[in-house]
PDB file of C-alpha atoms and ligand atoms in Angstrom:
ATOM      1  CA  UNK A  43       6.955 -40.843 -85.950  1.00  0.00           C
ATOM      2  CA  UNK A  44       4.707 -41.695 -82.997  1.00  0.00           C
ATOM      3  CA  UNK A  45       4.969 -42.885 -79.449  1.00  0.00           C
ATOM      4  CA  UNK A  46       2.698 -43.361 -76.455  1.00  0.00           C
ATOM      5  CA  UNK A  47      -0.623 -45.206 -76.159  1.00  0.00           C
ATOM      6  CA  UNK A  48      -3.946 -45.140 -74.336  1.00  0.00           C
ATOM      7  CA  UNK A  49      -7.269 -46.792 -73.654  1.00  0.00           C
ATOM      8  CA  UNK A  50     -10.476 -44.707 -73.600  1.00  0.00           C
ATOM      9  CA  UNK A  51     -13.843 -45.172 -71.954  1.00  0.00           C
ATOM     10  CA  UNK A  52     -16.514 -46.005 -74.598  1.00  0.00           C
ATOM     11  CA  UNK A  53     -18.308 -42.610 -74.795  1.00  0.00           C
ATOM     12  CA  UNK A  54     -15.320 -40.397 -74.194  1.00  0.00           C
ATOM     13  CA  UNK A  55     -14.684 -37.546 -76.652  1.00  0.00           C
ATOM     14  CA  UNK A  56     -11.196 -38.154 -77.983  1.00  0.00           C
ATOM     15  CA  UNK A  57      -9.407 -34.923 -78.900  1.00  0.00           C
ATOM     16  CA  UNK A  58      -6.450 -34.272 -81.204  1.00  0.00           C
ATOM     17  CA  UNK A  59      -4.579 -30.972 -80.929  1.00  0.00           C
ATOM     18  CA  UNK A  60      -2.431 -29.492 -83.715  1.00  0.00           C
ATOM     19  CA  UNK A  61       0.172 -26.928 -82.656  1.00  0.00           C
ATOM     20  CA  UNK A  62       3.225 -25.335 -84.255  1.00  0.00           C
ATOM     21  CA  UNK A  63       4.720 -23.400 -81.378  1.00  0.00           C
ATOM     22  CA  UNK A  64       5.090 -23.123 -77.657  1.00  0.00           C
ATOM     23  CA  UNK A  65       1.785 -24.830 -76.945  1.00  0.00           C
ATOM     24  CA  UNK A  66       0.452 -22.644 -74.158  1.00  0.00           C
ATOM     25  CA  UNK A  67      -3.058 -23.113 -75.563  1.00  0.00           C
ATOM     26  CA  UNK A  68      -2.509 -26.876 -75.613  1.00  0.00           C
ATOM     27  CA  UNK A  69      -1.391 -26.601 -71.983  1.00  0.00           C
ATOM     28  CA  UNK A  70      -4.551 -24.661 -71.118  1.00  0.00           C
ATOM     29  CA  UNK A  71      -6.652 -27.493 -72.560  1.00  0.00           C
ATOM     30  CA  UNK A  72      -4.578 -30.096 -70.716  1.00  0.00           C
ATOM     31  CA  UNK A  73      -4.954 -28.155 -67.454  1.00  0.00           C
ATOM     32  CA  UNK A  74      -8.655 -27.471 -68.040  1.00  0.00           C
ATOM     33  CA  UNK A  75     -11.728 -29.570 -67.280  1.00  0.00           C
ATOM     34  CA  UNK A  76     -10.293 -32.400 -69.402  1.00  0.00           C
ATOM     35  CA  UNK A  77      -7.536 -33.037 -66.899  1.00  0.00           C
ATOM     36  CA  UNK A  78     -10.130 -34.783 -64.709  1.00  0.00           C
ATOM     37  CA  UNK A  79     -10.317 -38.545 -65.352  1.00  0.00           C
ATOM     38  CA  UNK A  80     -14.149 -38.563 -65.563  1.00  0.00           C
ATOM     39  CA  UNK A  81     -14.548 -35.376 -67.604  1.00  0.00           C
ATOM     40  CA  UNK A  82     -15.815 -37.233 -70.675  1.00  0.00           C
ATOM     41  CA  UNK A  83     -13.127 -35.784 -72.913  1.00  0.00           C
ATOM     42  CA  UNK A  84      -9.424 -36.374 -73.274  1.00  0.00           C
ATOM     43  CA  UNK A  85      -6.548 -35.218 -75.446  1.00  0.00           C
ATOM     44  CA  UNK A  86      -5.246 -38.425 -77.021  1.00  0.00           C
ATOM     45  CA  UNK A  87      -2.966 -37.087 -79.753  1.00  0.00           C
ATOM     46  CA  UNK A  88      -0.885 -33.991 -80.479  1.00  0.00           C
ATOM     47  CA  UNK A  89       0.640 -33.325 -83.892  1.00  0.00           C
ATOM     48  CA  UNK A  90       2.831 -30.592 -85.312  1.00  0.00           C
ATOM     49  CA  UNK A  91       4.460 -29.497 -88.541  1.00  0.00           C
ATOM     50  CA  UNK A  92       7.527 -28.493 -86.500  1.00  0.00           C
ATOM     51  CA  UNK A  93       9.684 -31.331 -85.124  1.00  0.00           C
ATOM     52  CA  UNK A  94      11.042 -29.114 -82.335  1.00  0.00           C
ATOM     53  CA  UNK A  95       7.728 -27.607 -81.239  1.00  0.00           C
ATOM     54  CA  UNK A  96       7.529 -27.213 -77.475  1.00  0.00           C
ATOM     55  CA  UNK A  97       3.905 -28.331 -77.729  1.00  0.00           C
ATOM     56  CA  UNK A  98       5.142 -31.837 -78.640  1.00  0.00           C
ATOM     57  CA  UNK A  99       7.343 -31.969 -75.556  1.00  0.00           C
ATOM     58  CA  UNK A 100       4.437 -30.893 -73.334  1.00  0.00           C
ATOM     59  CA  UNK A 101       2.370 -33.778 -74.739  1.00  0.00           C
ATOM     60  CA  UNK A 102       5.153 -36.358 -74.561  1.00  0.00           C
ATOM     61  CA  UNK A 103       5.810 -35.489 -70.916  1.00  0.00           C
ATOM     62  CA  UNK A 104       2.219 -36.494 -70.161  1.00  0.00           C
ATOM     63  CA  UNK A 105       2.439 -39.718 -72.182  1.00  0.00           C
ATOM     64  CA  UNK A 106       0.182 -38.358 -74.937  1.00  0.00           C
ATOM     65  CA  UNK A 107       0.850 -39.772 -78.380  1.00  0.00           C
ATOM     66  CA  UNK A 108       2.652 -37.340 -80.701  1.00  0.00           C
ATOM     67  CA  UNK A 109       3.127 -37.091 -84.467  1.00  0.00           C
ATOM     68  CA  UNK A 110       5.295 -34.835 -86.643  1.00  0.00           C
ATOM     69  CA  UNK A 111       4.244 -33.948 -90.176  1.00  0.00           C
ATOM     70  CA  UNK A 112       6.752 -31.484 -91.702  1.00  0.00           C
ATOM     71  CA  UNK A 113       5.787 -30.140 -95.111  1.00  0.00           C
ATOM     72  CA  UNK A 114       9.248 -31.135 -96.461  1.00  0.00           C
ATOM     73  CA  UNK A 115       8.520 -34.863 -95.878  1.00  0.00           C
ATOM     74  CA  UNK A 116       5.664 -34.818 -98.433  1.00  0.00           C
ATOM     75  CA  UNK A 117       5.260 -34.050-102.140  1.00  0.00           C
ATOM     76  CA  UNK A 118       2.732 -31.286-101.498  1.00  0.00           C
ATOM     77  CA  UNK A 119       0.483 -29.799 -98.811  1.00  0.00           C
ATOM     78  CA  UNK A 120      -2.477 -31.990 -99.748  1.00  0.00           C
ATOM     79  CA  UNK A 121      -0.304 -35.118 -99.371  1.00  0.00           C
ATOM     80  CA  UNK A 122       0.870 -33.997 -95.957  1.00  0.00           C
ATOM     81  CA  UNK A 123      -2.665 -33.186 -94.857  1.00  0.00           C
ATOM     82  CA  UNK A 124      -3.964 -36.576 -96.103  1.00  0.00           C
ATOM     83  CA  UNK A 125      -1.330 -38.339 -93.976  1.00  0.00           C
ATOM     84  CA  UNK A 126      -2.155 -36.125 -90.990  1.00  0.00           C
ATOM     85  CA  UNK A 127      -5.897 -36.774 -91.411  1.00  0.00           C
ATOM     86  CA  UNK A 128      -5.293 -40.550 -91.646  1.00  0.00           C
ATOM     87  CA  UNK A 129      -3.182 -40.412 -88.479  1.00  0.00           C
ATOM     88  CA  UNK A 130      -5.899 -38.512 -86.602  1.00  0.00           C
ATOM     89  CA  UNK A 131      -8.790 -40.648 -87.885  1.00  0.00           C
ATOM     90  CA  UNK A 132      -7.035 -43.889 -86.976  1.00  0.00           C
ATOM     91  CA  UNK A 133      -7.078 -42.675 -83.375  1.00  0.00           C
ATOM     92  CA  UNK A 134     -10.874 -42.386 -83.371  1.00  0.00           C
ATOM     93  CA  UNK A 135     -10.807 -38.664 -82.667  1.00  0.00           C
ATOM     94  CA  UNK A 136     -14.094 -36.745 -82.344  1.00  0.00           C
ATOM     95  CA  UNK A 137     -12.660 -33.210 -82.164  1.00  0.00           C
ATOM     96  CA  UNK A 138      -9.573 -31.630 -83.727  1.00  0.00           C
ATOM     97  CA  UNK A 139      -8.332 -28.416 -82.088  1.00  0.00           C
ATOM     98  CA  UNK A 140      -5.968 -26.012 -83.854  1.00  0.00           C
ATOM     99  CA  UNK A 141      -4.025 -24.381 -81.020  1.00  0.00           C
ATOM    100  CA  UNK A 142      -1.497 -22.130 -82.685  1.00  0.00           C
ATOM    101  CA  UNK A 143      -1.196 -24.392 -85.753  1.00  0.00           C
ATOM    102  CA  UNK A 144       0.442 -22.063 -88.273  1.00  0.00           C
ATOM    103  CA  UNK A 145      -0.246 -24.023 -91.470  1.00  0.00           C
ATOM    104  CA  UNK A 146      -3.200 -23.634 -93.823  1.00  0.00           C
ATOM    105  CA  UNK A 147      -5.129 -26.893 -94.042  1.00  0.00           C
ATOM    106  CA  UNK A 148      -6.101 -28.235 -97.454  1.00  0.00           C
ATOM    107  CA  UNK A 149      -9.813 -28.437 -98.417  1.00  0.00           C
ATOM    108  CA  UNK A 150      -9.673 -32.242 -98.236  1.00  0.00           C
ATOM    109  CA  UNK A 151      -8.628 -32.112 -94.580  1.00  0.00           C
ATOM    110  CA  UNK A 152     -11.327 -29.568 -93.736  1.00  0.00           C
ATOM    111  CA  UNK A 153     -13.980 -31.719 -95.433  1.00  0.00           C
ATOM    112  CA  UNK A 154     -12.969 -34.833 -93.471  1.00  0.00           C
ATOM    113  CA  UNK A 155     -13.330 -33.036 -90.131  1.00  0.00           C
ATOM    114  CA  UNK A 156     -16.100 -30.533 -90.896  1.00  0.00           C
ATOM    115  CA  UNK A 157     -17.908 -29.415 -87.687  1.00  0.00           C
ATOM    116  CA  UNK A 158     -15.276 -31.334 -85.712  1.00  0.00           C
ATOM    117  CA  UNK A 159     -12.409 -28.887 -86.371  1.00  0.00           C
ATOM    118  CA  UNK A 160     -11.988 -25.712 -84.288  1.00  0.00           C
ATOM    119  CA  UNK A 161      -9.417 -22.914 -84.127  1.00  0.00           C
ATOM    120  CA  UNK A 162      -8.504 -20.140 -81.691  1.00  0.00           C
ATOM    121  CA  UNK A 163      -7.727 -16.744 -83.230  1.00  0.00           C
ATOM    122  CA  UNK A 164      -6.395 -13.651 -81.406  1.00  0.00           C
ATOM    123  CA  UNK A 165      -8.983 -11.123 -82.681  1.00  0.00           C
ATOM    124  CA  UNK A 166     -12.727 -10.597 -82.819  1.00  0.00           C
ATOM    125  CA  UNK A 167     -13.381 -12.163 -86.229  1.00  0.00           C
ATOM    126  CA  UNK A 168     -14.271 -11.256 -88.906  1.00  0.00           C
ATOM    127  CA  UNK A 169     -11.920  -8.383 -87.993  1.00  0.00           C
ATOM    128  CA  UNK A 170      -8.216  -9.047 -88.465  1.00  0.00           C
ATOM    129  CA  UNK A 171      -8.024 -12.575 -89.917  1.00  0.00           C
ATOM    130  CA  UNK A 172      -4.691 -14.101 -90.915  1.00  0.00           C
ATOM    131  CA  UNK A 173      -1.227 -13.436 -89.556  1.00  0.00           C
ATOM    132  CA  UNK A 174      -0.360 -10.982 -86.770  1.00  0.00           C
ATOM    133  CA  UNK A 175      -3.916 -10.197 -85.750  1.00  0.00           C
ATOM    134  CA  UNK A 176      -2.641  -8.312 -82.694  1.00  0.00           C
ATOM    135  CA  UNK A 177      -0.409  -6.118 -84.869  1.00  0.00           C
ATOM    136  CA  UNK A 178      -3.306  -5.531 -87.264  1.00  0.00           C
ATOM    137  CA  UNK A 179      -5.512  -4.376 -84.376  1.00  0.00           C
ATOM    138  CA  UNK A 180      -2.830  -1.990 -83.066  1.00  0.00           C
ATOM    139  CA  UNK A 181      -2.196  -0.574 -86.554  1.00  0.00           C
ATOM    140  CA  UNK A 182      -5.922   0.014 -87.099  1.00  0.00           C
ATOM    141  CA  UNK A 183      -6.252   1.908 -83.831  1.00  0.00           C
ATOM    142  CA  UNK A 184      -9.183  -0.087 -82.454  1.00  0.00           C
ATOM    143  CA  UNK A 185      -9.992   0.368 -78.759  1.00  0.00           C
ATOM    144  CA  UNK A 186     -11.217  -3.213 -78.298  1.00  0.00           C
ATOM    145  CA  UNK A 187     -10.043  -6.467 -79.838  1.00  0.00           C
ATOM    146  CA  UNK A 188     -10.325 -10.001 -78.445  1.00  0.00           C
ATOM    147  CA  UNK A 189     -10.357 -13.721 -79.059  1.00  0.00           C
ATOM    148  CA  UNK A 190     -12.530 -15.958 -81.232  1.00  0.00           C
ATOM    149  CA  UNK A 191     -12.978 -19.731 -81.201  1.00  0.00           C
ATOM    150  CA  UNK A 192     -14.540 -20.876 -84.465  1.00  0.00           C
ATOM    151  CA  UNK A 193     -15.152 -23.893 -86.630  1.00  0.00           C
ATOM    152  CA  UNK A 194     -12.688 -24.132 -89.500  1.00  0.00           C
ATOM    153  CA  UNK A 195     -13.846 -23.903 -93.096  1.00  0.00           C
ATOM    154  CA  UNK A 196     -11.885 -23.617 -96.339  1.00  0.00           C
ATOM    155  CA  UNK A 197     -11.112 -19.901 -95.863  1.00  0.00           C
ATOM    156  CA  UNK A 198      -8.617 -18.118 -93.628  1.00  0.00           C
ATOM    157  CA  UNK A 199     -10.188 -17.697 -90.157  1.00  0.00           C
ATOM    158  CA  UNK A 200     -13.592 -17.481 -91.851  1.00  0.00           C
ATOM    159  CA  UNK A 201     -15.535 -20.376 -90.295  1.00  0.00           C
ATOM    160  CA  UNK A 202     -18.669 -20.228 -88.101  1.00  0.00           C
ATOM    161  CA  UNK A 203     -18.076 -18.567 -84.727  1.00  0.00           C
ATOM    162  CA  UNK A 204     -18.511 -20.539 -81.481  1.00  0.00           C
ATOM    163  CA  UNK A 205     -17.295 -18.157 -78.725  1.00  0.00           C
ATOM    164  CA  UNK A 206     -15.856 -14.644 -78.606  1.00  0.00           C
ATOM    165  CA  UNK A 207     -14.512 -12.525 -75.769  1.00  0.00           C
ATOM    166  CA  UNK A 208     -13.420  -8.889 -75.924  1.00  0.00           C
ATOM    167  CA  UNK A 209     -10.052  -7.599 -74.702  1.00  0.00           C
ATOM    168  CA  UNK A 210      -9.546  -3.816 -74.317  1.00  0.00           C
ATOM    169  CA  UNK A 211      -6.525  -2.299 -76.035  1.00  0.00           C
ATOM    170  CA  UNK A 212      -4.406  -0.565 -73.364  1.00  0.00           C
ATOM    171  CA  UNK A 213      -4.503   3.235 -73.499  1.00  0.00           C
ATOM    172  CA  UNK A 214      -0.758   3.406 -74.235  1.00  0.00           C
ATOM    173  CA  UNK A 215      -1.168   0.792 -77.014  1.00  0.00           C
ATOM    174  CA  UNK A 216       1.647  -1.250 -75.464  1.00  0.00           C
ATOM    175  CA  UNK A 217       1.945  -4.458 -77.476  1.00  0.00           C
ATOM    176  CA  UNK A 218       3.306  -6.771 -74.719  1.00  0.00           C
ATOM    177  CA  UNK A 219       0.441  -5.726 -72.427  1.00  0.00           C
ATOM    178  CA  UNK A 220      -2.127  -6.413 -75.129  1.00  0.00           C
ATOM    179  CA  UNK A 221      -0.497  -9.766 -75.965  1.00  0.00           C
ATOM    180  CA  UNK A 222      -0.680 -10.745 -72.314  1.00  0.00           C
ATOM    181  CA  UNK A 223      -4.388  -9.923 -72.196  1.00  0.00           C
ATOM    182  CA  UNK A 224      -5.096 -11.778 -75.446  1.00  0.00           C
ATOM    183  CA  UNK A 225      -3.190 -14.885 -74.413  1.00  0.00           C
ATOM    184  CA  UNK A 226      -4.818 -15.049 -70.977  1.00  0.00           C
ATOM    185  CA  UNK A 227      -8.192 -14.775 -72.710  1.00  0.00           C
ATOM    186  CA  UNK A 228      -7.299 -17.534 -75.198  1.00  0.00           C
ATOM    187  CA  UNK A 229      -6.304 -19.796 -72.319  1.00  0.00           C
ATOM    188  CA  UNK A 230      -9.775 -19.372 -70.800  1.00  0.00           C
ATOM    189  CA  UNK A 231     -11.891 -19.355 -73.959  1.00  0.00           C
ATOM    190  CA  UNK A 232     -10.413 -22.355 -75.821  1.00  0.00           C
ATOM    191  CA  UNK A 233     -10.826 -24.859 -72.948  1.00  0.00           C
ATOM    192  CA  UNK A 234     -14.354 -23.479 -72.430  1.00  0.00           C
ATOM    193  CA  UNK A 235     -15.213 -24.120 -76.086  1.00  0.00           C
ATOM    194  CA  UNK A 236     -13.820 -27.645 -75.847  1.00  0.00           C
ATOM    195  CA  UNK A 237     -15.846 -28.240 -72.676  1.00  0.00           C
ATOM    196  CA  UNK A 238     -19.034 -27.036 -74.366  1.00  0.00           C
ATOM    197  CA  UNK A 239     -18.368 -29.161 -77.467  1.00  0.00           C
ATOM    198  CA  UNK A 240     -17.733 -32.244 -75.315  1.00  0.00           C
ATOM    199  CA  UNK A 241     -21.003 -31.603 -73.466  1.00  0.00           C
ATOM    200  CA  UNK A 242     -22.955 -31.475 -76.732  1.00  0.00           C
ATOM    201  CA  UNK A 243     -23.771 -27.794 -76.145  1.00  0.00           C
ATOM    202  CA  UNK A 244     -22.434 -26.531 -79.503  1.00  0.00           C
ATOM    203  CA  UNK A 245     -25.067 -26.934 -82.218  1.00  0.00           C
ATOM    204  CA  UNK A 246     -25.695 -25.753 -85.758  1.00  0.00           C
ATOM    205  CA  UNK A 247     -28.511 -26.013 -88.279  1.00  0.00           C
ATOM    206  CA  UNK A 248     -27.729 -27.607 -91.619  1.00  0.00           C
ATOM    207  CA  UNK A 249     -26.895 -24.877 -94.119  1.00  0.00           C
ATOM    208  CA  UNK A 250     -26.515 -22.133 -91.488  1.00  0.00           C
ATOM    209  CA  UNK A 251     -23.339 -20.410 -90.327  1.00  0.00           C
ATOM    210  CA  UNK A 252     -24.912 -19.500 -87.000  1.00  0.00           C
ATOM    211  CA  UNK A 253     -23.764 -21.703 -84.131  1.00  0.00           C
ATOM    212  CA  UNK A 254     -26.023 -22.072 -81.096  1.00  0.00           C
ATOM    213  CA  UNK A 255     -24.230 -22.482 -77.782  1.00  0.00           C
ATOM    214  CA  UNK A 256     -26.419 -23.550 -74.919  1.00  0.00           C
ATOM    215  CA  UNK A 257     -27.097 -26.202 -72.313  1.00  0.00           C
ATOM    216  CA  UNK A 258     -26.197 -29.766 -73.288  1.00  0.00           C
TER     217      UNK A 258
HETATM  218  C1  LIG B 419      -1.897 -18.022 -80.138  1.00  0.00           C
HETATM  219  O1  LIG B 419      -1.914 -16.650 -79.862  1.00  0.00           O
HETATM  220  C2  LIG B 419      -2.865 -18.331 -81.236  1.00  0.00           C
HETATM  221  O2  LIG B 419      -4.023 -17.573 -81.217  1.00  0.00           O
HETATM  222  C3  LIG B 419      -2.045 -17.981 -82.442  1.00  0.00           C
HETATM  223  O3  LIG B 419      -0.770 -18.499 -82.142  1.00  0.00           O
HETATM  224  C4  LIG B 419      -0.567 -18.440 -80.730  1.00  0.00           C
HETATM  225  C5  LIG B 419      -0.140 -19.803 -80.268  1.00  0.00           C
HETATM  226  O4  LIG B 419       0.401 -19.778 -78.990  1.00  0.00           O
HETATM  227  N1  LIG B 419      -2.631 -18.474 -83.647  1.00  0.00           N
HETATM  228  P1  LIG B 419       0.721 -21.145 -78.225  1.00  0.00           P
HETATM  229  O5  LIG B 419       1.591 -22.005 -79.119  1.00  0.00           O
HETATM  230  O6  LIG B 419      -0.571 -21.807 -77.884  1.00  0.00           O
HETATM  231  O7  LIG B 419       1.492 -20.726 -77.007  1.00  0.00           O
END
């Protein structure tokens, strides 16, 4: 199920990324500030529900440990998520990033990684949560949509917001053009959120949904 290995500096933020698809957001993180050896943060594990996910190949090519957790290998979703959480925790991970991970996570998983679990979503939440956010935005006729990076809670794309960036909808409402703009924005915003988290610049008050993002 796994391969690879590593040795971290003592105070390094160890990051796990979960991805179901092509992994361009994973690649953006790998190419971002965390590619530098002394950046203080490093992707140490990549897991997927899809054995053939390109994201896994991107990780393996860099010698990053990979794990595959298909739903069909487990009795139920909670069992799969328990095994996935154990796998992540045993690697001493301080941040879990959902980068195109297309599975709902069970409440038990969310609880184990609360305030250490972030997701990138292709809309300005709370508008257009769930599947096909770009299609939802086009169908609604909005002039501006965007990208959100947020902490994950038990709901669907409903957790506290860390960063957002707007993307204009093209005048001709051309979907490929909008997708290109959204994806380019994701590839900038997600590594930036990871950088800020690693620097200790992402803070929240107990009991509040409002996340403060500022200097470390
Ligand atoms: C991204 O658009 C993400 O927002 C969505 O799925 C896509 C994943 O793309 N949830 P990739 O696998 O990172 O290329």
